[in-house]
Amino acid sequence: MSEASSYLRYLPAIYGGKGSEFVGDYLKIFEKLLSGIDDDKLGGRRGIQELLASEVIGNLFYPRLGFLFDPADTQFMPPISGVKPEKEKEEILAKLDSYIGVPTPSDPLARFAGSQQSAASSQDAVQAWLNGLLNWLGGWVDLTPDNRWDIDKKRRVIAQILALYRLRGTPQGLKMLIDLLLDLPLTIIGVQYKAGESVSISGPISVEVSNPTPPCIKVSDQASTAFIVKDRYQPDTPVVSGYFPWLFEVLIILPNDGKRDFVLTLKNVQQILLLQQQLQQLLASVKPAASKFTIRIRPSMRMETVRRMESTTDITKICNAGTLGVNTLLGIKGES
């Protein structure tokens, strides 16, 4: 016989003596459901007391889900969907399932809320359940997660969205939103020339947001040069506030800023143009009312180009050469 239920200690001693095996086993039903017993009964399901522990249910309402990870892990947001190798990801999802007990549908075509694919396996079912939970959590903070986001990105955005709301309408808030939604800084692979040979080199693309500083107000005793408050802004003139709260300068900083040996490839330029387009669309929808923005790129784009020698079929790569409109971009600027 297995060990009797620990709940016997709450009963009078007469029920725990010889011949009390039935009572001890009967109480195990309640202990399993309420406190939890570490066995394989009911598929290893946890008890209510274990589920109500702060590191379990409490974490389900906080995107970190810390109870899934080693206590020594101090990361703010340990990854789930991005874990490698795949075996570790399966272990994390299996641990989550051991607490929640997500049922696996018998019908392979059955779909779970928040999943775009059929949940035919237990792992798919847990991921679909977690996606649905995060979508529900997003509604509590006035956020509708993008269905294209993976589990980890949903968790990151939900965890930071309230802090972002407090910074709404400021350069800091716009930068935080841009970095969060566009996964910046973005690492790209360019080329570097050493001793006539090209080697791959990585570097970050980052974005800065600021309000431009207008000219200062000068003190003058001449009416012709005195500062006069006007009913509308005129370019290159001072303003009372000392900055332009209605204008946001968005600066895309390339890896070759301060690193002149970093040469952009055609693929890099396509990545930068895509980022610029994404910024244009994002800022148009999230900028404060009655405000404008500009998008600039720093520094200029220097790309690797090729020149065919007239006397031979060899192709020589020239680091600083470029063809405007073909592989070199000049003065890219977006404004709204």
PDB file of N, CA and C in Angstrom, residues 178 182 207 250 252 269-285 293 295 297 301 332-334:
ATOM      1  N   ILE A 178       8.926  52.534 -31.312  1.00  0.00           N
ATOM      2  CA  ILE A 178       9.590  52.112 -32.553  1.00  0.00           C
ATOM      3  C   ILE A 178      10.482  50.904 -32.292  1.00  0.00           C
ATOM      4  N   LEU A 182       9.316  47.384 -33.998  1.00  0.00           N
ATOM      5  CA  LEU A 182      10.130  47.074 -35.181  1.00  0.00           C
ATOM      6  C   LEU A 182      11.372  46.268 -34.826  1.00  0.00           C
ATOM      7  N   VAL A 207      17.585  53.745 -34.246  1.00  0.00           N
ATOM      8  CA  VAL A 207      16.752  54.916 -34.535  1.00  0.00           C
ATOM      9  C   VAL A 207      16.773  55.842 -33.330  1.00  0.00           C
ATOM     10  N   VAL A 250      13.163  61.942 -36.749  1.00  0.00           N
ATOM     11  CA  VAL A 250      13.490  60.520 -36.615  1.00  0.00           C
ATOM     12  C   VAL A 250      14.736  60.253 -37.446  1.00  0.00           C
ATOM     13  N   ILE A 252      17.584  57.586 -38.673  1.00  0.00           N
ATOM     14  CA  ILE A 252      18.037  56.195 -38.843  1.00  0.00           C
ATOM     15  C   ILE A 252      19.559  56.221 -38.895  1.00  0.00           C
ATOM     16  N   VAL A 269      20.756  47.887 -48.323  1.00  0.00           N
ATOM     17  CA  VAL A 269      19.957  49.031 -48.754  1.00  0.00           C
ATOM     18  C   VAL A 269      18.474  48.669 -48.785  1.00  0.00           C
ATOM     19  N   GLN A 270      18.164  47.466 -49.234  1.00  0.00           N
ATOM     20  CA  GLN A 270      16.766  47.020 -49.253  1.00  0.00           C
ATOM     21  C   GLN A 270      16.207  46.945 -47.834  1.00  0.00           C
ATOM     22  N   GLN A 271      17.045  46.483 -46.873  1.00  0.00           N
ATOM     23  CA  GLN A 271      16.613  46.416 -45.478  1.00  0.00           C
ATOM     24  C   GLN A 271      16.358  47.825 -44.922  1.00  0.00           C
ATOM     25  N   ILE A 272      17.222  48.758 -45.279  1.00  0.00           N
ATOM     26  CA  ILE A 272      17.079  50.139 -44.790  1.00  0.00           C
ATOM     27  C   ILE A 272      15.833  50.786 -45.381  1.00  0.00           C
ATOM     28  N   LEU A 273      15.610  50.574 -46.665  1.00  0.00           N
ATOM     29  CA  LEU A 273      14.424  51.145 -47.304  1.00  0.00           C
ATOM     30  C   LEU A 273      13.140  50.551 -46.712  1.00  0.00           C
ATOM     31  N   LEU A 274      13.168  49.254 -46.412  1.00  0.00           N
ATOM     32  CA  LEU A 274      12.007  48.619 -45.788  1.00  0.00           C
ATOM     33  C   LEU A 274      11.761  49.218 -44.409  1.00  0.00           C
ATOM     34  N   LEU A 275      12.843  49.425 -43.635  1.00  0.00           N
ATOM     35  CA  LEU A 275      12.707  50.028 -42.319  1.00  0.00           C
ATOM     36  C   LEU A 275      12.146  51.438 -42.429  1.00  0.00           C
ATOM     37  N   GLN A 276      12.605  52.197 -43.405  1.00  0.00           N
ATOM     38  CA  GLN A 276      12.102  53.552 -43.602  1.00  0.00           C
ATOM     39  C   GLN A 276      10.602  53.534 -43.917  1.00  0.00           C
ATOM     40  N   GLN A 277      10.193  52.585 -44.749  1.00  0.00           N
ATOM     41  CA  GLN A 277       8.773  52.467 -45.090  1.00  0.00           C
ATOM     42  C   GLN A 277       7.954  52.087 -43.858  1.00  0.00           C
ATOM     43  N   GLN A 278       8.471  51.164 -43.046  1.00  0.00           N
ATOM     44  CA  GLN A 278       7.763  50.763 -41.826  1.00  0.00           C
ATOM     45  C   GLN A 278       7.647  51.935 -40.853  1.00  0.00           C
ATOM     46  N   LEU A 279       8.720  52.722 -40.740  1.00  0.00           N
ATOM     47  CA  LEU A 279       8.688  53.896 -39.880  1.00  0.00           C
ATOM     48  C   LEU A 279       7.638  54.900 -40.357  1.00  0.00           C
ATOM     49  N   GLN A 280       7.597  55.098 -41.674  1.00  0.00           N
ATOM     50  CA  GLN A 280       6.644  56.049 -42.246  1.00  0.00           C
ATOM     51  C   GLN A 280       5.214  55.643 -41.885  1.00  0.00           C
ATOM     52  N   GLN A 281       4.904  54.357 -42.023  1.00  0.00           N
ATOM     53  CA  GLN A 281       3.549  53.876 -41.733  1.00  0.00           C
ATOM     54  C   GLN A 281       3.250  53.915 -40.240  1.00  0.00           C
ATOM     55  N   LEU A 282       4.228  53.506 -39.423  1.00  0.00           N
ATOM     56  CA  LEU A 282       4.013  53.468 -37.979  1.00  0.00           C
ATOM     57  C   LEU A 282       3.829  54.869 -37.404  1.00  0.00           C
ATOM     58  N   LEU A 283       4.713  55.792 -37.768  1.00  0.00           N
ATOM     59  CA  LEU A 283       4.645  57.136 -37.219  1.00  0.00           C
ATOM     60  C   LEU A 283       3.376  57.862 -37.657  1.00  0.00           C
ATOM     61  N   ALA A 284       2.924  57.584 -38.865  1.00  0.00           N
ATOM     62  CA  ALA A 284       1.706  58.229 -39.344  1.00  0.00           C
ATOM     63  C   ALA A 284       0.496  57.846 -38.493  1.00  0.00           C
ATOM     64  N   SER A 285       0.532  56.662 -37.890  1.00  0.00           N
ATOM     65  CA  SER A 285      -0.618  56.195 -37.113  1.00  0.00           C
ATOM     66  C   SER A 285      -0.493  56.476 -35.621  1.00  0.00           C
ATOM     67  N   PHE A 293       6.456  64.789 -38.540  1.00  0.00           N
ATOM     68  CA  PHE A 293       7.724  64.101 -38.323  1.00  0.00           C
ATOM     69  C   PHE A 293       8.536  64.110 -39.603  1.00  0.00           C
ATOM     70  N   ILE A 295      11.993  61.970 -41.408  1.00  0.00           N
ATOM     71  CA  ILE A 295      12.849  60.783 -41.316  1.00  0.00           C
ATOM     72  C   ILE A 295      14.122  61.058 -42.111  1.00  0.00           C
ATOM     73  N   ILE A 297      18.412  59.748 -42.748  1.00  0.00           N
ATOM     74  CA  ILE A 297      19.344  58.635 -42.643  1.00  0.00           C
ATOM     75  C   ILE A 297      20.757  59.196 -42.460  1.00  0.00           C
ATOM     76  N   MET A 301      24.914  56.507 -47.766  1.00  0.00           N
ATOM     77  CA  MET A 301      25.093  55.080 -48.025  1.00  0.00           C
ATOM     78  C   MET A 301      26.233  54.857 -49.017  1.00  0.00           C
ATOM     79  N   ILE A 332      17.587  60.791 -48.754  1.00  0.00           N
ATOM     80  CA  ILE A 332      16.312  60.128 -48.495  1.00  0.00           C
ATOM     81  C   ILE A 332      15.659  60.798 -47.295  1.00  0.00           C
ATOM     82  N   LYS A 333      14.449  61.278 -47.453  1.00  0.00           N
ATOM     83  CA  LYS A 333      13.792  62.011 -46.371  1.00  0.00           C
ATOM     84  C   LYS A 333      12.280  61.822 -46.497  1.00  0.00           C
ATOM     85  N   GLY A 334      11.667  61.445 -45.402  1.00  0.00           N
ATOM     86  CA  GLY A 334      10.219  61.326 -45.377  1.00  0.00           C
ATOM     87  C   GLY A 334       9.633  62.347 -44.431  1.00  0.00           C
TER      88      GLY A 334
END
